[in-house]
Short mmCIF file of N, CA and C and ligand atoms in Angstrom, two decimals:
data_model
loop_
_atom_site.label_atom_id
_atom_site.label_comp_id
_atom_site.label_asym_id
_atom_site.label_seq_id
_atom_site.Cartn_x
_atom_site.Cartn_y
_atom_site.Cartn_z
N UNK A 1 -27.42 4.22 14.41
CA UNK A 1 -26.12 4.89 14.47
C UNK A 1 -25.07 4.07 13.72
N UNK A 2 -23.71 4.95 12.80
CA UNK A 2 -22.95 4.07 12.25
C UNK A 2 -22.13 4.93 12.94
N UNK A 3 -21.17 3.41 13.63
CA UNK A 3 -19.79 3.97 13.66
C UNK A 3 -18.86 3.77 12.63
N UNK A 4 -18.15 4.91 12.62
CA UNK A 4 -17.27 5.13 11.68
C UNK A 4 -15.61 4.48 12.14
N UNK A 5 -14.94 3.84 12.11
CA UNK A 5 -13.43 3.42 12.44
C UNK A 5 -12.72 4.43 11.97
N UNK A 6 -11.42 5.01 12.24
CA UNK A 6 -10.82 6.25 11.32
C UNK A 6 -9.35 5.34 12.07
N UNK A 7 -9.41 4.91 12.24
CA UNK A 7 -8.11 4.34 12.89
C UNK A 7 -7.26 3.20 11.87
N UNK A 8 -8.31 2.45 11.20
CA UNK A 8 -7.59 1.48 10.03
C UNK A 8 -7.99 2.09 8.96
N UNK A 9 -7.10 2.15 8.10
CA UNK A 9 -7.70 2.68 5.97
C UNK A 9 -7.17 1.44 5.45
N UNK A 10 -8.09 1.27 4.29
CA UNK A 10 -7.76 0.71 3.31
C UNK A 10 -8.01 1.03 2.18
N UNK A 11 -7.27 0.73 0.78
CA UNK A 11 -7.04 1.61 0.07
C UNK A 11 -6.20 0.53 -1.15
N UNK A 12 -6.08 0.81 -2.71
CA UNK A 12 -5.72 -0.07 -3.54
C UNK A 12 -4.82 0.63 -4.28
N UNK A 13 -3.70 0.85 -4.40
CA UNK A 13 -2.78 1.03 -5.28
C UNK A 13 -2.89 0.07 -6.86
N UNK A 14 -3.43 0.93 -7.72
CA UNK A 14 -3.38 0.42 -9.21
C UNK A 14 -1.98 -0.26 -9.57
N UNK A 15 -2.05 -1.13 -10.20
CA UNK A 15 -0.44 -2.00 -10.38
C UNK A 15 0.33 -1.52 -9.70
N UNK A 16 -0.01 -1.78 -8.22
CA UNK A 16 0.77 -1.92 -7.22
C UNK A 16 1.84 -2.97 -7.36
N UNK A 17 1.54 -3.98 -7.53
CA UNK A 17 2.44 -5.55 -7.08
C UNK A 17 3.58 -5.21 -7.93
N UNK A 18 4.98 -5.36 -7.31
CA UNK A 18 6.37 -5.21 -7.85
C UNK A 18 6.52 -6.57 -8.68
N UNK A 19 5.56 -7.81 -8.36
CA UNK A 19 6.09 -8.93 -8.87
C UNK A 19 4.55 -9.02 -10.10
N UNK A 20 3.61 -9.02 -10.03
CA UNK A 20 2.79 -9.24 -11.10
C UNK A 20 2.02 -8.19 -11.81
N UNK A 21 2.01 -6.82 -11.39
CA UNK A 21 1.69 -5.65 -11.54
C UNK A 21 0.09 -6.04 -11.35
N UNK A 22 -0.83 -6.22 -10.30
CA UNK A 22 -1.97 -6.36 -10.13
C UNK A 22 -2.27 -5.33 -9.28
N UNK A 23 -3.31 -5.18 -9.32
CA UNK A 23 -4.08 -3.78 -8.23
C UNK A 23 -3.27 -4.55 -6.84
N UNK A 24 -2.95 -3.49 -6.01
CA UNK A 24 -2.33 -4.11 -4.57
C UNK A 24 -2.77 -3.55 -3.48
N UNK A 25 -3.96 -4.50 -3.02
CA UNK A 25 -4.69 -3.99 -1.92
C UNK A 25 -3.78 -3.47 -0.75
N UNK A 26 -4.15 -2.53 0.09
CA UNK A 26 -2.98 -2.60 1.19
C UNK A 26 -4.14 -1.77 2.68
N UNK A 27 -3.46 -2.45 3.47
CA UNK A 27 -4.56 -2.28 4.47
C UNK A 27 -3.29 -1.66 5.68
N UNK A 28 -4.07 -0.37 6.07
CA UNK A 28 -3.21 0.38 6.83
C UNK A 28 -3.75 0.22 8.26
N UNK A 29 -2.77 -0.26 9.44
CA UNK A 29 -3.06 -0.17 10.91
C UNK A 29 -1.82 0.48 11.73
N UNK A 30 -2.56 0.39 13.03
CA UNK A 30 -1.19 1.15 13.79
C UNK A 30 0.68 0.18 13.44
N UNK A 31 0.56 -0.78 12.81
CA UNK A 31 1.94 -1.11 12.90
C UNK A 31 2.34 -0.18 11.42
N UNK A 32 1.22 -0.08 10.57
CA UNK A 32 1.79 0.51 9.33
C UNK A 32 1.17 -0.27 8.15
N UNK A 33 1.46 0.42 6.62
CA UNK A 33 0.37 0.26 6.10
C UNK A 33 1.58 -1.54 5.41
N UNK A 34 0.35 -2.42 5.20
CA UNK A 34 1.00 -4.16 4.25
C UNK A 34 0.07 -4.14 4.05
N UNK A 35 0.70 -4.17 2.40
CA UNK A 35 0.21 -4.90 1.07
C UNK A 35 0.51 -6.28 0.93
N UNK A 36 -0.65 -6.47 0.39
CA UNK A 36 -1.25 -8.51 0.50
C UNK A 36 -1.38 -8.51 -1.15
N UNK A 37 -0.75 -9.50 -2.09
CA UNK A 37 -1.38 -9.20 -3.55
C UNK A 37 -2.59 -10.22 -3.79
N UNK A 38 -3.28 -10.09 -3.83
CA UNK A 38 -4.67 -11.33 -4.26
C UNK A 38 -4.31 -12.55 -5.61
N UNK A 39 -3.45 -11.68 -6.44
CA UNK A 39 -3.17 -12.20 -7.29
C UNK A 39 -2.05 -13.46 -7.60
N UNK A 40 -0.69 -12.64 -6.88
CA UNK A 40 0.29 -13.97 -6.86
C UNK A 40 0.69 -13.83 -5.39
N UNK A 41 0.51 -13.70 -4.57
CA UNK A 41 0.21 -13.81 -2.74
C UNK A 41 1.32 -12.80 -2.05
N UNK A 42 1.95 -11.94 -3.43
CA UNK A 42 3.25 -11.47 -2.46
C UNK A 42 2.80 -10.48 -1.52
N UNK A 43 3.65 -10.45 -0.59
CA UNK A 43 3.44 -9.77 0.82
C UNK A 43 4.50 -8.41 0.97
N UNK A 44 4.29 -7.42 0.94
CA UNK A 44 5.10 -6.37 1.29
C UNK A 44 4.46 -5.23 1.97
N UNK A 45 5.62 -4.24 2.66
CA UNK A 45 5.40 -3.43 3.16
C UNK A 45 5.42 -1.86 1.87
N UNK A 46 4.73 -1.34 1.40
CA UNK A 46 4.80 -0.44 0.16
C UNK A 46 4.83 1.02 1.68
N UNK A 47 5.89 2.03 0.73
CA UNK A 47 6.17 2.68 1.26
C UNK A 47 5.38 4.34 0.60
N UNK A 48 4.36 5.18 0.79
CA UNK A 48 4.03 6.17 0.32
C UNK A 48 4.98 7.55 0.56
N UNK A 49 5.43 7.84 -0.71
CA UNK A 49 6.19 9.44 -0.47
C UNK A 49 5.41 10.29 -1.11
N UNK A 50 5.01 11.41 -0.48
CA UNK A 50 4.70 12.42 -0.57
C UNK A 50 5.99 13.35 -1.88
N UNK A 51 5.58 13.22 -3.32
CA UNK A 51 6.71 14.63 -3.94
C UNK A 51 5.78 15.43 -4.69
N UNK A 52 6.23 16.86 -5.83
CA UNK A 52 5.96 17.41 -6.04
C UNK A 52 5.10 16.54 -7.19
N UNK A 53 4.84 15.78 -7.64
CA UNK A 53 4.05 15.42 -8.23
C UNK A 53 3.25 13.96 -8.54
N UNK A 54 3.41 14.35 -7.15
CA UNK A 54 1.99 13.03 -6.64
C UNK A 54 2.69 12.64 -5.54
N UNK A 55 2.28 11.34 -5.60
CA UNK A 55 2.61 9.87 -4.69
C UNK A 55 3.83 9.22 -5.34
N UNK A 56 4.89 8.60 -4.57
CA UNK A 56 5.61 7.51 -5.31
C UNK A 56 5.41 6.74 -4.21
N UNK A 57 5.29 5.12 -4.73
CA UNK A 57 5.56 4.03 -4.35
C UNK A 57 6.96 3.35 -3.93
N UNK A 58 7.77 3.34 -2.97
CA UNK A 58 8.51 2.34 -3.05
C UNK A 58 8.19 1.00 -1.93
N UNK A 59 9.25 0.12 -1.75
CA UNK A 59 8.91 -0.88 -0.96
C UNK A 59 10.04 -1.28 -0.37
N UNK A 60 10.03 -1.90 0.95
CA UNK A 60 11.16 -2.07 1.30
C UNK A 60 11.90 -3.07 0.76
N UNK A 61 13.10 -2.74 1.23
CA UNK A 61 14.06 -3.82 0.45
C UNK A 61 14.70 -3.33 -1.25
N UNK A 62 13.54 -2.53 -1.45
CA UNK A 62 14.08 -1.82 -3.08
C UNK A 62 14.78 -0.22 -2.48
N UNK A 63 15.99 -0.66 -3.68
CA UNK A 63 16.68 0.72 -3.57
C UNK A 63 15.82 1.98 -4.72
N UNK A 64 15.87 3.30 -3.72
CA UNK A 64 15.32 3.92 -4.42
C UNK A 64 16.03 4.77 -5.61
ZN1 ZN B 1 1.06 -9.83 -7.44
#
């Protein structure tokens, strides 16, 4: 038997990182989804919006 978890996702935003543009892993739990960069260590919370044509990224602390 495999259990399946559906409770945590993880998931990689392509040049995610605001500071080095590296893939930005981000690992989603009940507090919410933080991004970790592998690359230059920055730490943020990336914010997913739902618009008419696609996904946008923002993060906190950036004005949109
Ligand atoms: Zn980075």
């Amino acid at each position: 038997m495999t259990e399946v978890q559906t409770t945590q996702r993880d998931f990689m935003i392509p040049e995610g990182c605001p500071v080095c543009a590296a893939d930005l892993p981000v690992r989603v739990s009940a507090a919410g989804p933080n991004g970790v960069c592998k690359h230059c260590g920055w730490i943020g919370k990336p914010r997913l919006t739902v618009t008419h044509r696609g996904f946008r990224v923002s993060y906190e602390g950036e004005r949109a």
